[in-house]
């Protein structure tokens, strides 16, 4: 399977509007981070995890022409607000979006017209597919398991497919529930906001510590803010953990 990082920034994106810090002014294109999302392609099927505000720009940049579904981690604006642009994928029937019931209930409240039984012509027509914590399901031919994680006080969704997992906006792995679900993960994409502690996001150090407990062989940080530049993260954490960047493509095994 191929993973394309569509966005790797925290909720503000990088650069932050109005900020003149060294990272926001960096000439390195890897310091330009849109809101976090990935594209997963199996050859036959493809899907994205989350649709932030820049979903349209990300889809155009990655050359996306078809999707079999969208998986939502949670309903925060930086993961959701591109939903309206899914309309192009529902021209010949309802397009499935997957997530926890708590997430999809909020998505339906924010975008009621996308789930209406008599949709406005041209509006997205989506089908909310509720997934339970720990449940296995497929999008096209891509198998997933939903792994619950804590994001501050909220239980949100991480997703595993084969030996790779995507856990963003995480502040606690809930080890006692997830040890079996996380066993055998080799490639881990994990949210790491910055160096200073944050109540609802891992720091770089906390993310690396969690990755080592999981036993991951390779780690990619995502959901990064403007306090730390790409080259700084690479210097400190590579080769075990690397800073993902917008446009980065990696191959992962689809075997468990
Ligand atoms: Zn976020
Ligand atoms: Zn800045
Ligand atoms: Zn969030």
mmCIF file of C-alpha atoms and ligand atoms in Angstrom:
data_model
loop_
_atom_site.group_PDB
_atom_site.id
_atom_site.type_symbol
_atom_site.label_atom_id
_atom_site.label_comp_id
_atom_site.label_asym_id
_atom_site.label_seq_id
_atom_site.Cartn_x
_atom_site.Cartn_y
_atom_site.Cartn_z
ATOM 1 C CA UNK A 1 0.000 0.000 0.000
ATOM 2 C CA UNK A 2 1.038 3.539 -0.649
ATOM 3 C CA UNK A 3 0.497 6.353 1.853
ATOM 4 C CA UNK A 4 0.613 9.985 0.724
ATOM 5 C CA UNK A 5 0.763 12.676 3.394
ATOM 6 C CA UNK A 6 -1.759 15.261 2.198
ATOM 7 C CA UNK A 7 -1.214 17.499 5.221
ATOM 8 C CA UNK A 8 0.962 17.311 8.338
ATOM 9 C CA UNK A 9 0.171 20.510 10.263
ATOM 10 C CA UNK A 10 -1.732 21.228 13.448
ATOM 11 C CA UNK A 11 -5.039 23.102 13.509
ATOM 12 C CA UNK A 12 -3.517 26.491 12.596
ATOM 13 C CA UNK A 13 -1.483 25.087 9.720
ATOM 14 C CA UNK A 14 2.095 26.279 9.190
ATOM 15 C CA UNK A 15 2.802 29.132 8.575
ATOM 16 C CA UNK A 16 0.343 30.567 11.076
ATOM 17 C CA UNK A 17 -1.545 33.640 9.847
ATOM 18 C CA UNK A 18 0.331 36.757 10.952
ATOM 19 C CA UNK A 19 3.294 34.896 12.505
ATOM 20 C CA UNK A 20 6.852 35.893 11.649
ATOM 21 C CA UNK A 21 8.732 33.185 13.594
ATOM 22 C CA UNK A 22 11.653 31.399 11.933
ATOM 23 C CA UNK A 23 9.597 28.298 11.039
ATOM 24 C CA UNK A 24 6.687 30.302 9.599
ATOM 25 C CA UNK A 25 9.238 32.251 7.507
ATOM 26 C CA UNK A 26 11.301 29.171 6.588
ATOM 27 C CA UNK A 27 12.107 28.814 2.873
ATOM 28 C CA UNK A 28 12.057 24.980 3.249
ATOM 29 C CA UNK A 29 8.886 23.702 1.499
ATOM 30 C CA UNK A 30 8.713 20.964 4.165
ATOM 31 C CA UNK A 31 7.866 23.703 6.685
ATOM 32 C CA UNK A 32 4.627 24.486 4.817
ATOM 33 C CA UNK A 33 2.069 22.280 6.524
ATOM 34 C CA UNK A 34 -1.593 22.038 5.605
ATOM 35 C CA UNK A 35 -4.060 20.455 8.021
ATOM 36 C CA UNK A 36 -3.344 16.755 8.746
ATOM 37 C CA UNK A 37 -4.674 14.069 6.425
ATOM 38 C CA UNK A 38 -3.388 11.026 4.546
ATOM 39 C CA UNK A 39 -4.323 9.244 1.332
ATOM 40 C CA UNK A 40 -4.137 5.432 1.375
ATOM 41 C CA UNK A 41 -3.974 3.536 -1.933
ATOM 42 C CA UNK A 42 -3.981 -0.213 -2.434
ATOM 43 C CA UNK A 43 -3.836 -0.318 -6.230
ATOM 44 C CA UNK A 44 -7.551 -1.154 -6.472
ATOM 45 C CA UNK A 45 -8.986 1.097 -3.754
ATOM 46 C CA UNK A 46 -8.228 4.415 -2.149
ATOM 47 C CA UNK A 47 -9.467 6.458 0.789
ATOM 48 C CA UNK A 48 -8.420 9.400 2.907
ATOM 49 C CA UNK A 49 -8.359 9.872 6.648
ATOM 50 C CA UNK A 50 -9.951 13.256 7.525
ATOM 51 C CA UNK A 51 -10.828 16.173 5.260
ATOM 52 C CA UNK A 52 -9.482 19.402 6.720
ATOM 53 C CA UNK A 53 -9.991 22.899 5.349
ATOM 54 C CA UNK A 54 -7.473 22.373 2.533
ATOM 55 C CA UNK A 55 -8.900 19.040 1.307
ATOM 56 C CA UNK A 56 -9.600 20.435 -2.170
ATOM 57 C CA UNK A 57 -6.057 21.743 -2.604
ATOM 58 C CA UNK A 58 -4.638 18.504 -1.236
ATOM 59 C CA UNK A 59 -6.759 16.357 -3.571
ATOM 60 C CA UNK A 60 -5.704 18.405 -6.597
ATOM 61 C CA UNK A 61 -2.048 18.287 -5.605
ATOM 62 C CA UNK A 62 -2.127 14.505 -5.090
ATOM 63 C CA UNK A 63 -4.066 13.939 -8.340
ATOM 64 C CA UNK A 64 -6.972 12.204 -6.576
ATOM 65 C CA UNK A 65 -9.647 11.220 -9.116
ATOM 66 C CA UNK A 66 -11.505 8.561 -7.149
ATOM 67 C CA UNK A 67 -12.100 7.680 -3.495
ATOM 68 C CA UNK A 68 -13.930 4.721 -1.978
ATOM 69 C CA UNK A 69 -14.596 6.489 1.315
ATOM 70 C CA UNK A 70 -13.367 8.845 4.029
ATOM 71 C CA UNK A 71 -12.424 7.800 7.556
ATOM 72 C CA UNK A 72 -12.844 10.428 10.267
ATOM 73 C CA UNK A 73 -10.720 10.463 13.403
ATOM 74 C CA UNK A 74 -12.914 13.095 15.121
ATOM 75 C CA UNK A 75 -14.994 16.150 14.328
ATOM 76 C CA UNK A 76 -12.608 19.004 15.162
ATOM 77 C CA UNK A 77 -12.642 21.671 12.446
ATOM 78 C CA UNK A 78 -9.092 20.996 11.259
ATOM 79 C CA UNK A 79 -10.094 17.395 10.396
ATOM 80 C CA UNK A 80 -13.545 18.050 8.981
ATOM 81 C CA UNK A 81 -14.116 21.376 7.261
ATOM 82 C CA UNK A 82 -13.273 20.179 3.746
ATOM 83 C CA UNK A 83 -16.250 17.790 3.789
ATOM 84 C CA UNK A 84 -18.321 19.816 1.316
ATOM 85 C CA UNK A 85 -15.781 19.074 -1.431
ATOM 86 C CA UNK A 86 -16.661 15.374 -1.216
ATOM 87 C CA UNK A 87 -19.626 16.270 -3.464
ATOM 88 C CA UNK A 88 -17.621 15.234 -6.552
ATOM 89 C CA UNK A 89 -17.480 11.665 -5.239
ATOM 90 C CA UNK A 90 -21.255 11.330 -4.696
ATOM 91 C CA UNK A 91 -22.462 12.155 -8.196
ATOM 92 C CA UNK A 92 -23.469 8.515 -8.758
ATOM 93 C CA UNK A 93 -24.755 7.526 -5.326
ATOM 94 C CA UNK A 94 -24.173 8.021 -1.619
ATOM 95 C CA UNK A 95 -20.519 8.265 -0.640
ATOM 96 C CA UNK A 96 -19.572 6.509 2.624
ATOM 97 C CA UNK A 97 -17.883 8.280 5.529
ATOM 98 C CA UNK A 98 -16.705 6.144 8.452
ATOM 99 C CA UNK A 99 -16.114 6.940 12.111
ATOM 100 C CA UNK A 100 -17.274 6.543 15.678
ATOM 101 C CA UNK A 101 -20.954 7.304 16.332
ATOM 102 C CA UNK A 102 -19.974 10.245 18.560
ATOM 103 C CA UNK A 103 -17.971 11.747 15.681
ATOM 104 C CA UNK A 104 -20.560 11.117 12.962
ATOM 105 C CA UNK A 105 -23.359 12.578 15.107
ATOM 106 C CA UNK A 106 -21.387 15.829 15.281
ATOM 107 C CA UNK A 107 -20.549 15.698 11.564
ATOM 108 C CA UNK A 108 -24.273 15.401 10.778
ATOM 109 C CA UNK A 109 -25.052 18.381 13.022
ATOM 110 C CA UNK A 110 -22.387 20.519 11.317
ATOM 111 C CA UNK A 111 -23.249 19.428 7.747
ATOM 112 C CA UNK A 112 -26.932 18.341 7.907
ATOM 113 C CA UNK A 113 -27.503 18.984 4.183
ATOM 114 C CA UNK A 114 -24.900 16.355 3.228
ATOM 115 C CA UNK A 115 -26.982 13.632 4.892
ATOM 116 C CA UNK A 116 -30.493 14.856 3.929
ATOM 117 C CA UNK A 117 -32.896 12.224 2.606
ATOM 118 C CA UNK A 118 -33.954 14.648 -0.138
ATOM 119 C CA UNK A 119 -30.620 16.258 -0.985
ATOM 120 C CA UNK A 120 -30.236 19.667 -2.584
ATOM 121 C CA UNK A 121 -29.102 19.149 -6.178
ATOM 122 C CA UNK A 122 -25.309 19.312 -6.357
ATOM 123 C CA UNK A 123 -24.813 18.981 -2.591
ATOM 124 C CA UNK A 124 -22.712 16.111 -1.257
ATOM 125 C CA UNK A 125 -24.761 12.977 -0.568
ATOM 126 C CA UNK A 126 -23.035 11.076 2.181
ATOM 127 C CA UNK A 127 -23.762 7.894 4.081
ATOM 128 C CA UNK A 128 -22.555 7.821 7.702
ATOM 129 C CA UNK A 129 -21.142 4.377 8.523
ATOM 130 C CA UNK A 130 -20.710 3.956 12.269
ATOM 131 C CA UNK A 131 -17.744 1.853 13.382
ATOM 132 C CA UNK A 132 -17.360 0.498 16.917
ATOM 133 C CA UNK A 133 -14.171 0.740 18.907
ATOM 134 C CA UNK A 134 -11.998 -2.239 17.964
ATOM 135 C CA UNK A 135 -14.201 -3.132 14.975
ATOM 136 C CA UNK A 136 -12.638 -4.340 11.729
ATOM 137 C CA UNK A 137 -14.116 -3.162 8.421
ATOM 138 C CA UNK A 138 -13.041 -2.557 4.841
ATOM 139 C CA UNK A 139 -13.047 0.418 2.485
ATOM 140 C CA UNK A 140 -12.887 -1.114 -0.994
ATOM 141 C CA UNK A 141 -10.275 -3.821 -0.521
ATOM 142 C CA UNK A 142 -8.395 -1.990 2.244
ATOM 143 C CA UNK A 143 -8.931 -3.546 5.696
ATOM 144 C CA UNK A 144 -9.027 -1.348 8.792
ATOM 145 C CA UNK A 145 -9.432 -1.677 12.543
ATOM 146 C CA UNK A 146 -10.624 1.301 14.575
ATOM 147 C CA UNK A 147 -8.331 1.928 17.529
ATOM 148 C CA UNK A 148 -9.742 4.273 20.191
ATOM 149 C CA UNK A 149 -7.323 6.807 21.678
ATOM 150 C CA UNK A 150 -7.708 9.727 24.069
ATOM 151 C CA UNK A 151 -7.487 13.295 22.720
ATOM 152 C CA UNK A 152 -7.630 15.272 25.945
ATOM 153 C CA UNK A 153 -10.971 14.207 27.483
ATOM 154 C CA UNK A 154 -12.359 12.866 24.171
ATOM 155 C CA UNK A 155 -12.268 9.302 22.881
ATOM 156 C CA UNK A 156 -11.460 9.553 19.184
ATOM 157 C CA UNK A 157 -10.515 7.105 16.421
ATOM 158 C CA UNK A 158 -7.135 5.951 15.230
ATOM 159 C CA UNK A 159 -6.960 3.487 12.346
ATOM 160 C CA UNK A 160 -4.815 0.441 11.691
ATOM 161 C CA UNK A 161 -4.407 -1.304 8.340
ATOM 162 C CA UNK A 162 -2.050 -4.262 8.078
ATOM 163 C CA UNK A 163 1.122 -3.350 9.938
ATOM 164 C CA UNK A 164 0.660 0.415 9.779
ATOM 165 C CA UNK A 165 -1.399 2.695 12.004
ATOM 166 C CA UNK A 166 -2.439 6.351 11.936
ATOM 167 C CA UNK A 167 -2.945 7.849 15.384
ATOM 168 C CA UNK A 168 -3.275 11.619 15.309
ATOM 169 C CA UNK A 169 -4.472 14.078 17.976
ATOM 170 C CA UNK A 170 -3.566 11.581 20.684
ATOM 171 C CA UNK A 171 -2.658 12.314 24.294
ATOM 172 C CA UNK A 172 -3.107 8.799 25.723
ATOM 173 C CA UNK A 173 -3.005 5.413 23.959
ATOM 174 C CA UNK A 174 -5.359 3.629 26.460
ATOM 175 C CA UNK A 175 -2.843 0.769 26.716
ATOM 176 C CA UNK A 176 -4.992 -1.646 28.711
ATOM 177 C CA UNK A 177 -7.629 -1.720 25.950
ATOM 178 C CA UNK A 178 -5.396 -1.545 22.910
ATOM 179 C CA UNK A 179 -2.415 -3.810 23.558
ATOM 180 C CA UNK A 180 -3.698 -6.580 21.252
ATOM 181 C CA UNK A 181 -4.898 -4.116 18.600
ATOM 182 C CA UNK A 182 -1.482 -2.469 18.459
ATOM 183 C CA UNK A 183 0.611 -5.614 18.440
ATOM 184 C CA UNK A 184 2.653 -6.094 15.266
ATOM 185 C CA UNK A 185 2.508 -2.484 14.084
ATOM 186 C CA UNK A 186 5.696 -1.739 12.157
ATOM 187 C CA UNK A 187 5.019 1.707 10.680
ATOM 188 C CA UNK A 188 3.390 4.252 12.972
ATOM 189 C CA UNK A 189 2.161 7.680 11.923
ATOM 190 C CA UNK A 190 1.561 9.567 15.149
ATOM 191 C CA UNK A 191 0.520 13.092 16.091
ATOM 192 C CA UNK A 192 3.291 15.077 17.825
ATOM 193 C CA UNK A 193 2.505 18.743 18.329
ATOM 194 C CA UNK A 194 5.670 20.309 19.768
ATOM 195 C CA UNK A 195 8.212 20.023 22.602
ATOM 196 C CA UNK A 196 6.180 21.735 25.321
ATOM 197 C CA UNK A 197 3.509 19.546 26.976
ATOM 198 C CA UNK A 198 -0.066 19.997 25.781
ATOM 199 C CA UNK A 199 -3.211 18.648 27.440
ATOM 200 C CA UNK A 200 -4.628 16.989 24.320
ATOM 201 C CA UNK A 201 -1.601 16.198 22.129
ATOM 202 C CA UNK A 202 1.617 14.205 22.534
ATOM 203 C CA UNK A 203 4.941 16.007 22.452
ATOM 204 C CA UNK A 204 7.688 14.575 20.200
ATOM 205 C CA UNK A 205 9.224 12.770 23.195
ATOM 206 C CA UNK A 206 5.879 11.329 24.308
ATOM 207 C CA UNK A 207 5.151 10.138 20.766
ATOM 208 C CA UNK A 208 8.529 8.392 20.503
ATOM 209 C CA UNK A 209 8.030 6.778 23.903
ATOM 210 C CA UNK A 210 4.607 5.456 22.851
ATOM 211 C CA UNK A 211 6.024 4.192 19.545
ATOM 212 C CA UNK A 212 8.746 2.250 21.380
ATOM 213 C CA UNK A 213 6.181 0.641 23.711
ATOM 214 C CA UNK A 214 4.096 -0.337 20.661
ATOM 215 C CA UNK A 215 7.253 -1.772 19.103
ATOM 216 C CA UNK A 216 7.028 0.232 15.884
ATOM 217 C CA UNK A 217 10.077 -0.024 13.624
ATOM 218 C CA UNK A 218 9.519 3.307 11.888
ATOM 219 C CA UNK A 219 7.725 6.420 13.062
ATOM 220 C CA UNK A 220 6.444 9.485 11.207
ATOM 221 C CA UNK A 221 5.328 12.550 13.161
ATOM 222 C CA UNK A 222 2.334 14.499 11.905
ATOM 223 C CA UNK A 223 0.040 17.303 13.229
ATOM 224 C CA UNK A 224 3.114 19.452 13.930
ATOM 225 C CA UNK A 225 2.928 23.112 14.945
ATOM 226 C CA UNK A 226 5.127 26.084 14.035
ATOM 227 C CA UNK A 227 7.454 25.885 17.037
ATOM 228 C CA UNK A 228 9.701 23.234 15.474
ATOM 229 C CA UNK A 229 11.002 23.156 11.916
ATOM 230 C CA UNK A 230 11.454 20.103 9.706
ATOM 231 C CA UNK A 231 15.269 20.067 9.818
ATOM 232 C CA UNK A 232 15.315 20.427 13.613
ATOM 233 C CA UNK A 233 12.990 17.436 14.069
ATOM 234 C CA UNK A 234 15.042 15.355 11.640
ATOM 235 C CA UNK A 235 18.301 16.216 13.399
ATOM 236 C CA UNK A 236 16.932 15.180 16.776
ATOM 237 C CA UNK A 237 14.779 12.140 16.063
ATOM 238 C CA UNK A 238 15.800 10.540 12.735
ATOM 239 C CA UNK A 239 16.274 7.857 11.648
ATOM 240 C CA UNK A 240 13.855 6.152 14.088
ATOM 241 C CA UNK A 241 11.269 8.910 13.960
ATOM 242 C CA UNK A 242 11.000 11.363 11.103
ATOM 243 C CA UNK A 243 8.973 14.460 10.483
ATOM 244 C CA UNK A 244 6.394 13.739 7.797
ATOM 245 C CA UNK A 245 5.841 16.607 5.385
ATOM 246 C CA UNK A 246 3.136 17.500 2.901
ATOM 247 C CA UNK A 247 3.579 15.423 -0.255
ATOM 248 C CA UNK A 248 5.736 12.698 1.355
ATOM 249 C CA UNK A 249 4.917 9.217 0.009
ATOM 250 C CA UNK A 250 5.765 5.964 1.774
ATOM 251 C CA UNK A 251 5.136 2.289 1.063
ATOM 252 C CA UNK A 252 3.765 0.139 3.876
ATOM 253 C CA UNK A 253 3.169 -3.597 4.070
ATOM 254 C CA UNK A 254 -0.480 -4.612 3.947
ATOM 255 C CA UNK A 255 0.258 -7.793 5.897
ATOM 256 C CA UNK A 256 -0.464 -7.943 9.599
HETATM 257 ZN ZN1 LIG B 1 -6.280 18.256 14.960
HETATM 258 ZN ZN1 LIG B 2 5.214 30.895 13.500
HETATM 259 ZN ZN1 LIG B 3 -8.418 17.509 17.483
#
